[in-house]
PDB file of N, CA and C in Angstrom:
ATOM      1  N   MET N   1      31.704  28.143 -62.995  1.00  0.00           N
ATOM      2  CA  MET N   1      32.312  29.401 -62.615  1.00  0.00           C
ATOM      3  C   MET N   1      33.785  29.124 -62.280  1.00  0.00           C
ATOM      4  N   SER N   2      34.655  29.932 -62.795  1.00  0.00           N
ATOM      5  CA  SER N   2      36.090  29.758 -62.522  1.00  0.00           C
ATOM      6  C   SER N   2      36.386  30.131 -61.070  1.00  0.00           C
ATOM      7  N   ASP N   3      37.528  29.664 -60.573  1.00  0.00           N
ATOM      8  CA  ASP N   3      37.901  29.975 -59.198  1.00  0.00           C
ATOM      9  C   ASP N   3      38.114  31.472 -58.986  1.00  0.00           C
ATOM     10  N   ILE N   4      38.604  32.164 -59.987  1.00  0.00           N
ATOM     11  CA  ILE N   4      38.808  33.617 -59.866  1.00  0.00           C
ATOM     12  C   ILE N   4      37.465  34.326 -59.736  1.00  0.00           C
ATOM     13  N   ASP N   5      36.507  33.936 -60.590  1.00  0.00           N
ATOM     14  CA  ASP N   5      35.167  34.519 -60.501  1.00  0.00           C
ATOM     15  C   ASP N   5      34.510  34.164 -59.167  1.00  0.00           C
ATOM     16  N   ALA N   6      34.691  32.921 -58.743  1.00  0.00           N
ATOM     17  CA  ALA N   6      34.116  32.468 -57.475  1.00  0.00           C
ATOM     18  C   ALA N   6      34.704  33.261 -56.307  1.00  0.00           C
ATOM     19  N   LEU N   7      36.010  33.512 -56.344  1.00  0.00           N
ATOM     20  CA  LEU N   7      36.660  34.272 -55.283  1.00  0.00           C
ATOM     21  C   LEU N   7      36.100  35.692 -55.214  1.00  0.00           C
ATOM     22  N   GLU N   8      35.959  36.342 -56.338  1.00  0.00           N
ATOM     23  CA  GLU N   8      35.429  37.705 -56.363  1.00  0.00           C
ATOM     24  C   GLU N   8      33.995  37.753 -55.843  1.00  0.00           C
ATOM     25  N   PHE N   9      33.180  36.782 -56.260  1.00  0.00           N
ATOM     26  CA  PHE N   9      31.795  36.718 -55.817  1.00  0.00           C
ATOM     27  C   PHE N   9      31.733  36.433 -54.313  1.00  0.00           C
ATOM     28  N   ALA N  10      32.559  35.506 -53.844  1.00  0.00           N
ATOM     29  CA  ALA N  10      32.597  35.171 -52.416  1.00  0.00           C
ATOM     30  C   ALA N  10      33.032  36.376 -51.591  1.00  0.00           C
ATOM     31  N   GLN N  11      34.008  37.119 -52.068  1.00  0.00           N
ATOM     32  CA  GLN N  11      34.462  38.307 -51.339  1.00  0.00           C
ATOM     33  C   GLN N  11      33.333  39.315 -51.196  1.00  0.00           C
ATOM     34  N   ALA N  12      32.531  39.463 -52.244  1.00  0.00           N
ATOM     35  CA  ALA N  12      31.404  40.391 -52.184  1.00  0.00           C
ATOM     36  C   ALA N  12      30.342  39.903 -51.197  1.00  0.00           C
ATOM     37  N   LEU N  13      30.087  38.587 -51.171  1.00  0.00           N
ATOM     38  CA  LEU N  13      29.076  38.022 -50.281  1.00  0.00           C
ATOM     39  C   LEU N  13      29.493  38.050 -48.814  1.00  0.00           C
ATOM     40  N   LEU N  14      30.779  37.900 -48.561  1.00  0.00           N
ATOM     41  CA  LEU N  14      31.270  37.696 -47.201  1.00  0.00           C
ATOM     42  C   LEU N  14      31.807  38.953 -46.525  1.00  0.00           C
ATOM     43  N   LYS N  15      31.643  40.116 -47.176  1.00  0.00           N
ATOM     44  CA  LYS N  15      32.168  41.344 -46.572  1.00  0.00           C
ATOM     45  C   LYS N  15      31.687  41.461 -45.154  1.00  0.00           C
ATOM     46  N   PRO N  16      32.494  41.823 -44.211  1.00  0.00           N
ATOM     47  CA  PRO N  16      33.830  42.401 -44.286  1.00  0.00           C
ATOM     48  C   PRO N  16      34.950  41.358 -44.231  1.00  0.00           C
ATOM     49  N   TYR N  17      34.617  40.076 -44.306  1.00  0.00           N
ATOM     50  CA  TYR N  17      35.623  39.021 -44.175  1.00  0.00           C
ATOM     51  C   TYR N  17      36.107  38.542 -45.525  1.00  0.00           C
ATOM     52  N   GLU N  18      37.333  38.080 -45.558  1.00  0.00           N
ATOM     53  CA  GLU N  18      37.875  37.379 -46.718  1.00  0.00           C
ATOM     54  C   GLU N  18      37.521  35.902 -46.551  1.00  0.00           C
ATOM     55  N   PRO N  19      37.318  35.171 -47.639  1.00  0.00           N
ATOM     56  CA  PRO N  19      36.947  33.757 -47.523  1.00  0.00           C
ATOM     57  C   PRO N  19      37.892  32.934 -46.643  1.00  0.00           C
ATOM     58  N   HIS N  20      39.190  33.194 -46.738  1.00  0.00           N
ATOM     59  CA  HIS N  20      40.140  32.388 -45.968  1.00  0.00           C
ATOM     60  C   HIS N  20      40.131  32.719 -44.472  1.00  0.00           C
ATOM     61  N   HIS N  21      39.414  33.759 -44.072  1.00  0.00           N
ATOM     62  CA  HIS N  21      39.300  34.102 -42.651  1.00  0.00           C
ATOM     63  C   HIS N  21      38.137  33.398 -41.963  1.00  0.00           C
ATOM     64  N   LEU N  22      37.271  32.724 -42.726  1.00  0.00           N
ATOM     65  CA  LEU N  22      36.099  32.086 -42.135  1.00  0.00           C
ATOM     66  C   LEU N  22      36.477  31.043 -41.092  1.00  0.00           C
ATOM     67  N   LYS N  23      37.575  30.340 -41.322  1.00  0.00           N
ATOM     68  CA  LYS N  23      37.935  29.272 -40.384  1.00  0.00           C
ATOM     69  C   LYS N  23      38.318  29.805 -39.006  1.00  0.00           C
ATOM     70  N   ASP N  24      38.592  31.098 -38.892  1.00  0.00           N
ATOM     71  CA  ASP N  24      38.957  31.705 -37.612  1.00  0.00           C
ATOM     72  C   ASP N  24      37.757  32.271 -36.853  1.00  0.00           C
ATOM     73  N   LEU N  25      36.584  32.266 -37.477  1.00  0.00           N
ATOM     74  CA  LEU N  25      35.389  32.831 -36.854  1.00  0.00           C
ATOM     75  C   LEU N  25      34.732  31.815 -35.920  1.00  0.00           C
ATOM     76  N   PRO N  26      33.893  32.283 -34.982  1.00  0.00           N
ATOM     77  CA  PRO N  26      33.127  31.350 -34.157  1.00  0.00           C
ATOM     78  C   PRO N  26      32.260  30.449 -35.042  1.00  0.00           C
ATOM     79  N   LYS N  27      32.013  29.240 -34.576  1.00  0.00           N
ATOM     80  CA  LYS N  27      31.327  28.223 -35.373  1.00  0.00           C
ATOM     81  C   LYS N  27      29.988  28.709 -35.941  1.00  0.00           C
ATOM     82  N   ALA N  28      29.163  29.339 -35.133  1.00  0.00           N
ATOM     83  CA  ALA N  28      27.846  29.781 -35.594  1.00  0.00           C
ATOM     84  C   ALA N  28      27.964  30.811 -36.716  1.00  0.00           C
ATOM     85  N   VAL N  29      28.885  31.740 -36.578  1.00  0.00           N
ATOM     86  CA  VAL N  29      29.098  32.766 -37.605  1.00  0.00           C
ATOM     87  C   VAL N  29      29.656  32.126 -38.874  1.00  0.00           C
ATOM     88  N   ARG N  30      30.664  31.270 -38.691  1.00  0.00           N
ATOM     89  CA  ARG N  30      31.275  30.563 -39.823  1.00  0.00           C
ATOM     90  C   ARG N  30      30.222  29.780 -40.596  1.00  0.00           C
ATOM     91  N   ASP N  31      29.386  29.032 -39.873  1.00  0.00           N
ATOM     92  CA  ASP N  31      28.372  28.207 -40.528  1.00  0.00           C
ATOM     93  C   ASP N  31      27.363  29.050 -41.296  1.00  0.00           C
ATOM     94  N   ASN N  32      27.015  30.219 -40.778  1.00  0.00           N
ATOM     95  CA  ASN N  32      26.099  31.107 -41.512  1.00  0.00           C
ATOM     96  C   ASN N  32      26.705  31.562 -42.832  1.00  0.00           C
ATOM     97  N   TYR N  33      27.994  31.880 -42.817  1.00  0.00           N
ATOM     98  CA  TYR N  33      28.657  32.282 -44.064  1.00  0.00           C
ATOM     99  C   TYR N  33      28.781  31.109 -45.033  1.00  0.00           C
ATOM    100  N   ILE N  34      29.067  29.927 -44.522  1.00  0.00           N
ATOM    101  CA  ILE N  34      29.121  28.737 -45.389  1.00  0.00           C
ATOM    102  C   ILE N  34      27.751  28.492 -46.005  1.00  0.00           C
ATOM    103  N   ARG N  35      26.711  28.636 -45.197  1.00  0.00           N
ATOM    104  CA  ARG N  35      25.344  28.464 -45.687  1.00  0.00           C
ATOM    105  C   ARG N  35      25.044  29.477 -46.796  1.00  0.00           C
ATOM    106  N   THR N  36      25.496  30.701 -46.628  1.00  0.00           N
ATOM    107  CA  THR N  36      25.305  31.731 -47.657  1.00  0.00           C
ATOM    108  C   THR N  36      25.960  31.314 -48.969  1.00  0.00           C
ATOM    109  N   LEU N  37      27.194  30.818 -48.884  1.00  0.00           N
ATOM    110  CA  LEU N  37      27.888  30.370 -50.093  1.00  0.00           C
ATOM    111  C   LEU N  37      27.159  29.204 -50.747  1.00  0.00           C
ATOM    112  N   LYS N  38      26.703  28.248 -49.945  1.00  0.00           N
ATOM    113  CA  LYS N  38      25.964  27.104 -50.488  1.00  0.00           C
ATOM    114  C   LYS N  38      24.676  27.564 -51.169  1.00  0.00           C
ATOM    115  N   ASN N  39      23.958  28.486 -50.528  1.00  0.00           N
ATOM    116  CA  ASN N  39      22.703  28.982 -51.094  1.00  0.00           C
ATOM    117  C   ASN N  39      22.916  29.721 -52.411  1.00  0.00           C
ATOM    118  N   GLU N  40      24.086  30.289 -52.595  1.00  0.00           N
ATOM    119  CA  GLU N  40      24.399  31.008 -53.843  1.00  0.00           C
ATOM    120  C   GLU N  40      24.927  30.079 -54.926  1.00  0.00           C
ATOM    121  N   GLY N  41      25.006  28.779 -54.624  1.00  0.00           N
ATOM    122  CA  GLY N  41      25.365  27.817 -55.659  1.00  0.00           C
ATOM    123  C   GLY N  41      26.815  27.379 -55.686  1.00  0.00           C
ATOM    124  N   PHE N  42      27.603  27.771 -54.701  1.00  0.00           N
ATOM    125  CA  PHE N  42      28.986  27.314 -54.647  1.00  0.00           C
ATOM    126  C   PHE N  42      29.000  25.827 -54.321  1.00  0.00           C
ATOM    127  N   SER N  43      29.863  25.088 -54.981  1.00  0.00           N
ATOM    128  CA  SER N  43      30.000  23.666 -54.674  1.00  0.00           C
ATOM    129  C   SER N  43      30.827  23.505 -53.401  1.00  0.00           C
ATOM    130  N   ILE N  44      30.729  22.338 -52.796  1.00  0.00           N
ATOM    131  CA  ILE N  44      31.511  22.065 -51.594  1.00  0.00           C
ATOM    132  C   ILE N  44      32.995  22.194 -51.908  1.00  0.00           C
ATOM    133  N   LYS N  45      33.419  21.675 -53.055  1.00  0.00           N
ATOM    134  CA  LYS N  45      34.841  21.757 -53.429  1.00  0.00           C
ATOM    135  C   LYS N  45      35.302  23.197 -53.587  1.00  0.00           C
ATOM    136  N   GLN N  46      34.453  24.040 -54.159  1.00  0.00           N
ATOM    137  CA  GLN N  46      34.820  25.452 -54.303  1.00  0.00           C
ATOM    138  C   GLN N  46      34.950  26.109 -52.937  1.00  0.00           C
ATOM    139  N   ILE N  47      34.032  25.821 -52.039  1.00  0.00           N
ATOM    140  CA  ILE N  47      34.090  26.414 -50.699  1.00  0.00           C
ATOM    141  C   ILE N  47      35.349  25.957 -49.980  1.00  0.00           C
ATOM    142  N   VAL N  48      35.707  24.692 -50.133  1.00  0.00           N
ATOM    143  CA  VAL N  48      36.941  24.177 -49.528  1.00  0.00           C
ATOM    144  C   VAL N  48      38.146  24.944 -50.062  1.00  0.00           C
ATOM    145  N   ARG N  49      38.218  25.112 -51.371  1.00  0.00           N
ATOM    146  CA  ARG N  49      39.361  25.816 -51.971  1.00  0.00           C
ATOM    147  C   ARG N  49      39.422  27.275 -51.538  1.00  0.00           C
ATOM    148  N   LEU N  50      38.276  27.930 -51.459  1.00  0.00           N
ATOM    149  CA  LEU N  50      38.241  29.353 -51.120  1.00  0.00           C
ATOM    150  C   LEU N  50      38.520  29.624 -49.652  1.00  0.00           C
ATOM    151  N   THR N  51      38.060  28.720 -48.769  1.00  0.00           N
ATOM    152  CA  THR N  51      38.119  28.997 -47.336  1.00  0.00           C
ATOM    153  C   THR N  51      39.218  28.246 -46.594  1.00  0.00           C
ATOM    154  N   GLY N  52      39.625  27.100 -47.121  1.00  0.00           N
ATOM    155  CA  GLY N  52      40.586  26.266 -46.411  1.00  0.00           C
ATOM    156  C   GLY N  52      39.939  25.419 -45.322  1.00  0.00           C
ATOM    157  N   ILE N  53      38.616  25.478 -45.239  1.00  0.00           N
ATOM    158  CA  ILE N  53      37.871  24.667 -44.275  1.00  0.00           C
ATOM    159  C   ILE N  53      37.691  23.277 -44.876  1.00  0.00           C
ATOM    160  N   GLY N  54      37.768  22.261 -44.029  1.00  0.00           N
ATOM    161  CA  GLY N  54      37.698  20.884 -44.487  1.00  0.00           C
ATOM    162  C   GLY N  54      36.377  20.508 -45.142  1.00  0.00           C
ATOM    163  N   HIS N  55      36.465  19.570 -46.058  1.00  0.00           N
ATOM    164  CA  HIS N  55      35.326  19.071 -46.823  1.00  0.00           C
ATOM    165  C   HIS N  55      34.206  18.584 -45.905  1.00  0.00           C
ATOM    166  N   CYS N  56      34.549  17.797 -44.888  1.00  0.00           N
ATOM    167  CA  CYS N  56      33.535  17.246 -43.978  1.00  0.00           C
ATOM    168  C   CYS N  56      32.825  18.340 -43.198  1.00  0.00           C
ATOM    169  N   THR N  57      33.548  19.347 -42.778  1.00  0.00           N
ATOM    170  CA  THR N  57      32.949  20.457 -42.038  1.00  0.00           C
ATOM    171  C   THR N  57      31.949  21.200 -42.916  1.00  0.00           C
ATOM    172  N   ILE N  58      32.321  21.451 -44.152  1.00  0.00           N
ATOM    173  CA  ILE N  58      31.432  22.160 -45.088  1.00  0.00           C
ATOM    174  C   ILE N  58      30.179  21.314 -45.340  1.00  0.00           C
ATOM    175  N   GLN N  59      30.380  20.038 -45.534  1.00  0.00           N
ATOM    176  CA  GLN N  59      29.271  19.139 -45.853  1.00  0.00           C
ATOM    177  C   GLN N  59      28.263  19.053 -44.697  1.00  0.00           C
ATOM    178  N   LYS N  60      28.740  19.166 -43.461  1.00  0.00           N
ATOM    179  CA  LYS N  60      27.860  19.062 -42.292  1.00  0.00           C
ATOM    180  C   LYS N  60      26.949  20.262 -42.105  1.00  0.00           C
ATOM    181  N   VAL N  61      27.296  21.396 -42.683  1.00  0.00           N
ATOM    182  CA  VAL N  61      26.484  22.614 -42.512  1.00  0.00           C
ATOM    183  C   VAL N  61      25.190  22.447 -43.310  1.00  0.00           C
ATOM    184  N   LYS N  62      24.088  22.489 -42.602  1.00  0.00           N
ATOM    185  CA  LYS N  62      22.759  22.332 -43.222  1.00  0.00           C
ATOM    186  C   LYS N  62      22.302  23.643 -43.837  1.00  0.00           C
ATOM    187  N   LEU N  63      21.580  23.542 -44.940  1.00  0.00           N
ATOM    188  CA  LEU N  63      21.101  24.738 -45.636  1.00  0.00           C
ATOM    189  C   LEU N  63      19.921  25.411 -44.950  1.00  0.00           C
ATOM    190  N   ASP N  64      19.116  24.676 -44.218  1.00  0.00           N
ATOM    191  CA  ASP N  64      17.834  25.186 -43.752  1.00  0.00           C
ATOM    192  C   ASP N  64      17.833  25.770 -42.353  1.00  0.00           C
ATOM    193  N   GLN N  65      18.928  26.331 -41.897  1.00  0.00           N
ATOM    194  CA  GLN N  65      18.942  26.907 -40.553  1.00  0.00           C
ATOM    195  C   GLN N  65      18.993  28.411 -40.597  1.00  0.00           C
TER     196      GLN N  65
END
């Protein structure tokens, strides 16, 4: 999936937030949105590019919570 397509899909999934606003949210809320993106098949690198959140932070978010 191209970054443009990924951005549009992420915007639809994350309403009312824009992907780049996730880093400003409380940790629990942010992690739930990251989990949503992971569950929809976004790669860690795509999530990093879309959100500006660090690779290690994204990787630490577990899928099963």
